[in-house]
């Protein structure tokens, strides 16, 4: 049985968000294919996530003990480490991820939980055999150069997840959502169908 962490990062709710229309369809199809798996939904806007305080930073970088699992600041890092699969739903905002998702990863990136410093002065990810999908919609198009250089949301997620040791990462992007000549409903329906297929093998 796998544990799936479904991380939702958007101020716009279900029914409004195009990204969530895609990602919710993916999750529903996944649940049908894997009814015994546990899916934990983390809607970051409902979590009241705040920027790290100085005390939070101490907790994140201090040595971990048997009691650390119960520390409220470390909750997101342990929950992340204990999951097997990640579904990250985040639209492109200002060439990157929504700020709340960055705040969330500031909690997840904790020594002794998702990564560690090595004796040689380097860093090592602590997560193994995990997989992730980033589901994203974008107003414009960033799939080809030179615009692909401007896209730093998916790039950031890939580098950060790789830093934790998560290397099996896929991206499902639906672009040109804000172009007047895009038939948004039709493009989303096509995306939903493709994702329903992808969910069977996730
Ligand atoms: C705050 C904000 C910033 C955005 N920045 C970009 C951007 O840099 N590039 C882009 O192509 N679209 C940008 N968009 C458009 C969204 O990526 C696009 O409309 C997307 O489909 C929104 O997804 P949603 O319906 O799930 O919210 C931005 C939208 C918002 C609200």
Coordinates of N, CA and C and ligand atoms in Angstrom, one line a residue:
X1 N 0.8 -1.2 0.0 CA 0.0 0.0 0.0 C 0.9 1.3 0.0
X2 N 0.6 2.2 -0.9 CA 1.4 3.4 -1.0 C 0.6 4.5 -0.3
X3 N 1.4 5.5 0.1 CA 0.9 6.7 0.7 C 1.1 7.9 -0.3
X4 N 0.1 8.5 -0.7 CA 0.2 9.6 -1.7 C -0.1 10.9 -1.0
X5 N 0.8 11.9 -1.2 CA 0.6 13.2 -0.6 C 0.2 14.1 -1.8
X6 N -1.0 14.6 -1.7 CA -1.6 15.5 -2.7 C -1.5 17.0 -2.2
X7 N -0.6 17.7 -2.8 CA -0.3 19.0 -2.3 C -0.9 20.1 -3.3
X8 N -1.8 20.8 -2.7 CA -2.5 21.8 -3.6 C -2.1 23.2 -3.2
X9 N -1.7 24.0 -4.3 CA -1.2 25.3 -4.0 C -1.8 26.3 -4.9
X10 N -3.0 26.8 -4.5 CA -3.6 27.9 -5.3 C -4.7 28.6 -4.4
X11 N -4.7 29.9 -4.6 CA -5.7 30.7 -3.9 C -7.1 30.4 -4.4
X12 N -7.2 30.0 -5.7 CA -8.5 29.7 -6.3 C -8.9 28.3 -6.0
X13 N -10.2 28.2 -5.6 CA -10.6 26.8 -5.1 C -11.0 25.9 -6.3
X14 N -11.4 24.7 -5.9 CA -12.0 23.8 -6.8 C -13.2 24.4 -7.5
X15 N -13.4 24.1 -8.7 CA -14.6 24.7 -9.5 C -14.2 26.0 -10.2
X16 N -13.1 26.6 -9.8 CA -12.6 27.8 -10.4 C -11.2 27.5 -11.0
X17 N -10.4 26.9 -10.2 CA -9.0 26.6 -10.6 C -8.9 25.6 -11.8
X18 N -8.3 26.0 -12.8 CA -8.1 25.0 -13.9 C -7.1 23.9 -13.5
X19 N -6.1 24.3 -12.8 CA -5.1 23.4 -12.3 C -5.7 22.3 -11.4
X20 N -6.6 22.7 -10.5 CA -7.3 21.8 -9.7 C -8.2 20.9 -10.4
X21 N -8.8 21.4 -11.5 CA -9.7 20.5 -12.3 C -8.9 19.4 -12.9
X22 N -7.7 19.7 -13.3 CA -6.8 18.6 -13.8 C -6.4 17.7 -12.7
X23 N -5.8 18.3 -11.6 CA -5.2 17.4 -10.5 C -6.3 16.6 -9.8
X24 N -7.5 17.2 -9.6 CA -8.5 16.5 -8.9 C -9.0 15.3 -9.7
X25 N -9.0 15.4 -11.0 CA -9.3 14.3 -11.9 C -8.3 13.2 -11.8
X26 N -7.0 13.7 -11.8 CA -5.9 12.7 -11.7 C -6.1 11.9 -10.4
X27 N -6.4 12.6 -9.3 CA -6.5 11.9 -8.0 C -7.7 11.0 -8.0
X28 N -8.8 11.4 -8.5 CA -10.0 10.5 -8.6 C -9.7 9.2 -9.3
X29 N -9.0 9.4 -10.5 CA -8.6 8.2 -11.3 C -7.6 7.4 -10.6
X30 N -6.7 8.0 -9.9 CA -5.7 7.2 -9.1 C -6.4 6.4 -8.0
X31 N -7.4 7.0 -7.3 CA -8.1 6.3 -6.3 C -8.9 5.1 -6.8
X32 N -9.4 5.2 -8.1 CA -10.1 4.1 -8.7 C -9.2 3.0 -9.0
X33 N -7.9 3.3 -9.5 CA -7.0 2.3 -9.8 C -6.3 1.7 -8.6
X34 N -6.1 2.5 -7.6 CA -5.4 2.0 -6.4 C -6.3 2.2 -5.1
X35 N -7.4 1.5 -5.0 CA -8.4 1.8 -3.9 C -7.8 1.6 -2.5
X36 N -6.7 0.8 -2.4 CA -6.2 0.5 -1.1 C -5.1 1.5 -0.7
X37 N -4.7 2.4 -1.6 CA -3.7 3.4 -1.2 C -4.3 4.5 -0.4
X38 N -3.4 5.1 0.4 CA -3.9 6.2 1.3 C -3.5 7.5 0.6
X39 N -4.5 8.4 0.4 CA -4.3 9.7 -0.3 C -4.5 10.8 0.8
X40 N -3.4 11.5 1.1 CA -3.6 12.6 2.0 C -3.6 13.9 1.3
X41 N -4.6 14.7 1.4 CA -4.7 16.0 0.7 C -4.3 17.1 1.6
X42 N -3.4 17.9 1.1 CA -2.8 19.1 1.8 C -3.1 20.3 1.0
X43 N -4.2 21.0 1.3 CA -4.5 22.2 0.6 C -3.8 23.4 1.4
X44 N -2.8 23.9 0.8 CA -1.9 24.8 1.6 C -2.6 26.1 2.0
X45 N -3.6 26.5 1.2 CA -4.3 27.8 1.7 C -5.2 27.5 2.9
X46 N -5.5 26.2 3.1 CA -6.3 25.9 4.3 C -5.4 25.6 5.5
X47 N -4.1 25.5 5.3 CA -3.2 25.1 6.3 C -2.7 26.3 7.1
X48 N -3.0 27.5 6.6 CA -2.5 28.7 7.3 C -1.0 28.7 7.5
X49 N -0.3 28.4 6.4 CA 1.2 28.3 6.5 C 1.8 29.8 6.6
X50 N 2.7 29.9 7.5 CA 3.3 31.3 7.7 C 4.8 31.2 7.4
X51 N 5.4 32.3 7.1 CA 6.9 32.3 6.9 C 7.6 31.8 8.1
X52 N 8.7 31.1 7.9 CA 9.5 30.6 9.1 C 9.9 31.7 10.0
X53 N 9.8 31.4 11.3 CA 10.3 32.4 12.3 C 11.7 31.9 12.7
X54 N 12.4 32.7 13.5 CA 13.7 32.3 13.9 C 13.7 31.0 14.7
X55 N 12.7 30.8 15.6 CA 12.6 29.6 16.3 C 12.3 28.4 15.4
X56 N 11.5 28.6 14.4 CA 11.2 27.5 13.4 C 12.5 27.1 12.8
X57 N 13.3 28.0 12.4 CA 14.6 27.7 11.7 C 15.5 26.8 12.7
X58 N 15.5 27.2 13.9 CA 16.3 26.4 14.9 C 15.7 24.9 14.9
X59 N 14.4 24.8 14.9 CA 13.8 23.4 15.0 C 14.2 22.6 13.7
X60 N 14.2 23.3 12.6 CA 14.4 22.7 11.3 C 15.9 22.2 11.2
X61 N 16.8 22.9 11.8 CA 18.2 22.6 11.6 C 18.8 21.9 12.8
X62 N 18.0 21.8 13.9 CA 18.6 21.1 15.1 C 18.6 19.6 14.9
X63 N 19.5 18.9 15.7 CA 19.6 17.4 15.6 C 18.2 16.8 15.9
X64 N 17.8 15.8 15.2 CA 16.5 15.2 15.5 C 16.6 14.1 16.5
X65 N 15.6 14.0 17.4 CA 15.5 13.0 18.4 C 14.2 12.2 18.3
X66 N 14.0 11.3 19.2 CA 12.7 10.5 19.1 C 11.5 11.4 19.3
X67 N 11.7 12.5 20.0 CA 10.6 13.4 20.2 C 10.3 14.4 19.0
X68 N 11.2 14.4 18.1 CA 11.1 15.4 17.0 C 9.8 15.2 16.2
X69 N 9.4 13.9 16.1 CA 8.2 13.6 15.3 C 7.0 14.4 15.7
X70 N 7.0 14.7 17.0 CA 5.8 15.4 17.6 C 6.0 16.9 17.6
X71 N 7.1 17.4 17.1 CA 7.3 18.9 17.1 C 6.4 19.5 16.0
X72 N 5.6 20.4 16.3 CA 4.6 21.0 15.3 C 5.3 21.5 14.0
X73 N 6.4 22.2 14.2 CA 7.1 22.8 13.1 C 7.7 21.7 12.1
X74 N 7.9 20.5 12.6 CA 8.5 19.5 11.8 C 7.5 18.6 11.1
X75 N 6.2 18.9 11.4 CA 5.1 18.0 11.0 C 5.2 17.8 9.4
X76 N 5.3 18.9 8.7 CA 5.3 18.8 7.2 C 6.4 18.0 6.7
X77 N 7.6 18.1 7.3 CA 8.8 17.4 6.8 C 8.6 15.9 7.0
X78 N 8.1 15.5 8.2 CA 7.9 14.1 8.5 C 6.8 13.5 7.6
X79 N 5.8 14.3 7.4 CA 4.7 13.8 6.6 C 5.2 13.6 5.1
X80 N 6.0 14.5 4.7 CA 6.5 14.4 3.3 C 7.4 13.2 3.2
X81 N 8.3 13.0 4.2 CA 9.3 11.9 4.2 C 8.5 10.5 4.2
X82 N 7.4 10.5 4.9 CA 6.7 9.2 5.1 C 5.8 8.9 3.9
X83 N 5.6 9.8 2.9 CA 4.8 9.5 1.7 C 5.7 8.8 0.7
X84 N 5.0 8.1 -0.2 CA 5.7 7.4 -1.3 C 5.6 8.1 -2.6
X85 N 4.5 8.9 -2.8 CA 4.3 9.5 -4.0 C 3.7 10.9 -3.7
X86 N 4.1 11.8 -4.6 CA 3.7 13.2 -4.5 C 2.9 13.7 -5.7
X87 N 1.8 14.3 -5.5 CA 1.1 15.0 -6.6 C 1.0 16.5 -6.2
X88 N 1.7 17.3 -7.0 CA 1.8 18.7 -6.7 C 1.0 19.5 -7.7
X89 N 0.0 20.1 -7.3 CA -0.9 20.9 -8.2 C -0.6 22.4 -7.9
X90 N 0.1 23.0 -8.9 CA 0.5 24.4 -8.7 C 0.5 25.2 -10.0
X91 N -0.3 26.2 -10.2 CA -0.2 27.0 -11.5 C 1.1 27.8 -11.5
X92 N 1.4 28.2 -12.7 CA 2.6 29.1 -12.9 C 2.2 30.5 -12.4
X93 N 3.0 31.0 -11.4 CA 2.7 32.4 -10.9 C 4.0 33.2 -11.1
X94 N 4.0 34.2 -11.8 CA 5.2 35.1 -11.9 C 6.4 34.3 -12.2
X95 N 6.3 33.4 -13.2 CA 7.4 32.6 -13.7 C 7.9 31.5 -12.7
X96 N 7.1 31.3 -11.6 CA 7.6 30.3 -10.6 C 6.3 29.7 -10.0
X97 N 6.6 29.1 -8.8 CA 5.5 28.5 -8.1 C 4.8 29.5 -7.2
X98 N 3.5 29.3 -6.8 CA 2.9 30.2 -5.9 C 3.7 30.3 -4.6
X99 N 3.8 31.5 -4.0 CA 4.6 31.7 -2.8 C 4.3 30.7 -1.7
X100 N 3.1 30.3 -1.5 CA 2.7 29.5 -0.4 C 3.4 28.1 -0.5
X101 N 3.6 27.7 -1.8 CA 4.3 26.4 -1.9 C 5.8 26.5 -1.6
X102 N 6.4 27.6 -1.8 CA 7.8 27.9 -1.4 C 7.8 27.9 0.1
X103 N 6.8 28.5 0.8 CA 6.8 28.5 2.2 C 6.7 27.1 2.8
X104 N 5.8 26.3 2.2 CA 5.7 24.9 2.6 C 7.0 24.2 2.5
X105 N 7.7 24.3 1.4 CA 9.0 23.6 1.2 C 10.0 24.1 2.2
X106 N 9.9 25.3 2.7 CA 10.8 25.8 3.7 C 10.7 24.9 5.0
X107 N 9.5 24.4 5.2 CA 9.3 23.5 6.4 C 9.7 22.1 6.1
X108 N 9.5 21.7 4.8 CA 9.8 20.3 4.4 C 11.4 20.1 4.4
X109 N 12.1 21.1 4.0 CA 13.5 21.0 3.8 C 14.2 21.0 5.2
X110 N 14.2 19.9 5.9 CA 14.7 19.8 7.3 C 15.8 18.8 7.4
X111 N 16.9 19.2 8.1 CA 18.0 18.2 8.2 C 17.5 17.0 9.0
X112 N 18.1 15.9 8.7 CA 17.7 14.6 9.4 C 16.4 14.1 9.0
X113 N 15.6 14.8 8.1 CA 14.3 14.3 7.7 C 14.2 14.1 6.2
X114 N 14.5 15.2 5.5 CA 14.5 15.1 4.0 C 15.9 15.2 3.4
X115 N 16.8 15.8 4.1 CA 18.2 15.8 3.6 C 19.1 15.9 4.8
X116 N 20.4 15.7 4.6 CA 21.4 15.9 5.6 C 22.7 16.5 5.0
X117 N 23.5 17.1 5.9 CA 24.8 17.5 5.5 C 25.7 16.3 5.7
X118 N 26.7 16.1 4.8 CA 27.6 15.0 4.9 C 28.9 15.4 5.6
X119 N 29.7 14.4 6.1 CA 30.9 14.7 6.7 C 31.9 15.4 5.8
X120 N 31.7 15.1 4.5 CA 32.6 15.8 3.5 C 32.2 17.2 3.2
X121 N 31.2 17.7 3.8 CA 30.8 19.1 3.6 C 29.7 19.3 2.5
X122 N 29.3 18.1 2.0 CA 28.2 18.2 1.0 C 26.8 18.0 1.6
X123 N 25.9 17.7 0.7 CA 24.5 17.4 1.2 C 24.1 16.1 0.5
X124 N 23.2 15.4 1.2 CA 22.6 14.1 0.7 C 21.2 14.1 0.9
X125 N 20.4 13.8 -0.1 CA 19.0 13.6 0.1 C 18.7 12.3 0.9
X126 N 17.6 12.3 1.7 CA 17.3 11.1 2.5 C 16.1 10.3 2.0
X127 N 15.5 10.8 0.9 CA 14.4 10.1 0.4 C 14.8 9.2 -0.8
X128 N 14.2 8.0 -0.8 CA 14.5 7.0 -1.9 C 13.3 6.4 -2.4
X129 N 13.3 6.0 -3.6 CA 12.2 5.2 -4.2 C 10.8 5.9 -4.1
X130 N 10.9 7.2 -4.4 CA 9.6 8.0 -4.4 C 9.4 8.5 -5.8
X131 N 8.2 8.9 -6.1 CA 7.9 9.5 -7.4 C 7.0 10.7 -7.2
X132 N 7.0 11.6 -8.2 CA 6.3 12.8 -8.1 C 5.7 13.2 -9.5
X133 N 4.6 13.9 -9.4 CA 4.1 14.5 -10.7 C 3.7 16.0 -10.3
X134 N 4.1 16.9 -11.1 CA 3.7 18.3 -11.0 C 2.7 18.6 -12.1
X135 N 1.5 18.9 -11.6 CA 0.4 19.3 -12.6 C 0.3 20.8 -12.5
X136 N 0.4 21.4 -13.7 CA 0.5 22.9 -13.8 C -0.3 23.4 -15.0
X137 N -0.9 24.5 -14.8 CA -1.4 25.2 -16.0 C -0.7 26.6 -16.0
X138 N -0.6 27.1 -17.3 CA 0.2 28.4 -17.4 C -0.6 29.3 -18.4
X139 N -0.5 30.6 -18.1 CA -1.2 31.5 -19.0 C -0.6 31.5 -20.4
X140 N 0.7 31.5 -20.5 CA 1.4 31.5 -21.8 C 2.0 30.2 -22.1
X141 N 3.0 30.3 -22.9 CA 3.7 29.0 -23.4 C 5.2 29.1 -23.1
X142 N 5.7 28.0 -22.4 CA 7.1 28.0 -22.0 C 7.8 26.7 -22.4
X143 N 7.2 26.0 -23.3 CA 7.8 24.7 -23.6 C 9.0 24.8 -24.5
X144 N 9.2 25.9 -25.3 CA 10.3 26.0 -26.2 C 11.1 27.2 -25.8
X145 N 12.5 27.1 -26.2 CA 13.3 28.3 -26.0 C 12.8 29.4 -26.9
X146 N 13.0 30.7 -26.6 CA 13.6 31.2 -25.4 C 12.7 31.2 -24.2
X147 N 11.4 31.0 -24.3 CA 10.5 31.2 -23.1 C 10.8 30.1 -22.1
X148 N 11.2 28.9 -22.5 CA 11.5 27.9 -21.5 C 12.5 28.3 -20.5
X149 N 13.4 29.2 -20.9 CA 14.4 29.8 -19.9 C 13.7 30.6 -18.8
X150 N 12.5 31.1 -19.1 CA 11.8 32.0 -18.1 C 11.0 31.2 -17.1
X151 N 10.8 29.9 -17.3 CA 10.0 29.1 -16.5 C 10.8 28.5 -15.3
X152 N 10.5 29.0 -14.1 CA 11.3 28.6 -13.0 C 10.5 27.8 -11.9
X153 N 9.2 27.6 -12.2 CA 8.4 26.9 -11.2 C 8.7 25.4 -11.3
X154 N 8.5 24.8 -12.4 CA 8.8 23.4 -12.6 C 10.2 23.1 -12.4
X155 N 11.1 24.0 -12.9 CA 12.5 23.7 -12.7 C 12.9 23.7 -11.2
X156 N 12.3 24.6 -10.5 CA 12.6 24.7 -9.0 C 12.1 23.4 -8.3
X157 N 10.9 23.0 -8.6 CA 10.4 21.8 -8.0 C 11.3 20.6 -8.3
X158 N 11.7 20.5 -9.6 CA 12.5 19.3 -10.0 C 13.9 19.3 -9.2
X159 N 14.5 20.5 -9.1 CA 15.8 20.6 -8.5 C 15.6 20.3 -7.0
X160 N 14.6 20.8 -6.4 CA 14.4 20.7 -4.9 C 14.1 19.2 -4.6
X161 N 13.2 18.6 -5.4 CA 12.8 17.2 -5.1 C 14.0 16.3 -5.3
X162 N 14.8 16.6 -6.3 CA 16.1 15.9 -6.6 C 17.0 16.0 -5.4
X163 N 17.1 17.2 -4.8 CA 17.9 17.4 -3.6 C 17.5 16.5 -2.5
X164 N 16.2 16.2 -2.4 CA 15.7 15.3 -1.3 C 16.0 13.8 -1.7
X165 N 16.3 13.6 -3.0 CA 16.5 12.2 -3.4 C 15.4 11.7 -4.3
X166 N 14.4 12.5 -4.5 CA 13.2 12.1 -5.4 C 13.6 12.4 -6.8
X167 N 13.8 11.3 -7.6 CA 14.3 11.4 -9.0 C 13.3 11.1 -10.0
X168 N 12.3 10.4 -9.7 CA 11.3 10.0 -10.6 C 10.2 11.1 -10.7
X169 N 10.4 12.1 -11.5 CA 9.5 13.3 -11.5 C 9.0 13.5 -12.9
X170 N 7.6 13.6 -13.0 CA 7.1 14.0 -14.3 C 6.3 15.3 -14.2
X171 N 6.1 15.9 -15.3 CA 5.4 17.2 -15.3 C 4.2 17.1 -16.3
X172 N 3.1 17.5 -15.9 CA 1.9 17.6 -16.8 C 1.5 19.1 -16.9
X173 N 1.9 19.7 -18.0 CA 1.6 21.1 -18.2 C 0.6 21.4 -19.3
X174 N -0.4 22.2 -19.0 CA -1.3 22.7 -20.0 C -1.1 24.2 -20.1
X175 N -0.8 24.6 -21.3 CA -0.3 26.0 -21.5 C -1.3 26.8 -22.3
X176 N -0.9 28.1 -22.4 CA -1.7 29.1 -23.2 C -3.2 29.2 -22.7
X177 N -3.3 29.1 -21.4 CA -4.7 29.2 -20.8 C -5.2 30.6 -20.9
X178 N -4.4 31.6 -21.0 CA -4.9 32.9 -21.0 C -4.9 33.6 -22.4
X179 N -4.7 32.8 -23.4 CA -4.7 33.3 -24.7 C -6.2 33.4 -25.2
X180 N -6.6 34.4 -25.9 CA -8.0 34.6 -26.2 C -8.4 33.5 -27.3
X181 N -7.4 33.0 -28.0 CA -7.8 32.0 -29.0 C -7.7 30.5 -28.5
X182 N -7.5 30.4 -27.2 CA -7.5 29.1 -26.6 C -9.0 28.7 -26.2
X183 N -9.4 27.5 -26.6 CA -10.7 27.0 -26.1 C -10.4 26.2 -24.8
X184 N -10.5 27.0 -23.7 CA -10.0 26.5 -22.4 C -10.7 25.2 -22.0
X185 N -12.0 25.2 -22.2 CA -12.8 24.0 -21.7 C -12.3 22.8 -22.5
X186 N -12.2 22.9 -23.8 CA -11.7 21.8 -24.6 C -10.3 21.3 -24.3
X187 N -9.4 22.3 -24.0 CA -8.1 21.9 -23.7 C -8.0 21.2 -22.3
X188 N -8.8 21.7 -21.4 CA -8.9 21.0 -20.1 C -9.4 19.6 -20.2
X189 N -10.5 19.5 -21.0 CA -11.1 18.1 -21.1 C -10.1 17.1 -21.6
X190 N -9.3 17.6 -22.6 CA -8.3 16.7 -23.2 C -7.2 16.4 -22.1
X191 N -6.9 17.4 -21.3 CA -5.9 17.2 -20.3 C -6.4 16.2 -19.2
X192 N -7.7 16.3 -18.9 CA -8.3 15.4 -17.9 C -8.2 14.0 -18.4
X193 N -8.5 13.8 -19.7 CA -8.5 12.4 -20.2 C -7.1 11.8 -20.2
X194 N -6.1 12.7 -20.6 CA -4.7 12.2 -20.5 C -4.3 11.9 -19.1
X195 N -4.7 12.7 -18.2 CA -4.3 12.5 -16.8 C -4.9 11.2 -16.2
X196 N -6.2 11.0 -16.6 CA -6.9 9.8 -16.2 C -6.1 8.5 -16.6
X197 N -5.5 8.6 -17.8 CA -4.7 7.5 -18.3 C -3.4 7.4 -17.5
X198 N -2.8 8.5 -17.3 CA -1.5 8.5 -16.5 C -1.7 8.0 -15.1
X199 N -2.8 8.3 -14.5 CA -3.0 7.9 -13.1 C -3.0 6.4 -12.9
X200 N -3.3 5.7 -14.0 CA -3.3 4.2 -13.9 C -1.9 3.6 -13.6
X201 N -0.9 4.3 -14.1 CA 0.5 3.9 -14.0 C 1.3 4.7 -13.0
X202 N 0.6 5.5 -12.2 CA 1.4 6.4 -11.3 C 1.8 5.6 -10.0
Ligands
LIG1 C1 -0.6 35.7 -9.5 C2 -0.5 35.2 -10.9 C3 0.7 35.2 -11.6 C4 0.7 34.6 -12.9 N1 1.9 34.6 -13.5 C5 2.0 34.0 -14.7 C6 3.2 34.0 -15.5 O1 4.3 34.4 -15.0 N2 3.2 33.4 -16.7 C7 2.1 32.8 -17.2 O2 2.1 32.3 -18.3 N3 0.9 32.9 -16.6 C8 0.8 33.4 -15.4 N4 -0.4 33.5 -14.7 C9 -1.5 32.9 -15.3 C10 -1.8 31.5 -14.8 O3 -0.7 30.7 -14.8 C11 -2.9 30.8 -15.6 O4 -4.0 31.6 -15.7 C12 -3.3 29.5 -14.9 O5 -4.1 28.7 -15.8 C13 -4.0 29.7 -13.6 O6 -4.4 28.4 -13.1 P1 -5.6 28.3 -12.1 O7 -6.9 28.5 -12.9 O8 -5.5 26.9 -11.5 O9 -5.5 29.4 -11.1 C14 -0.4 34.0 -13.4 C15 -1.6 34.1 -12.7 C16 -1.7 34.6 -11.4 C17 -3.0 34.6 -10.7

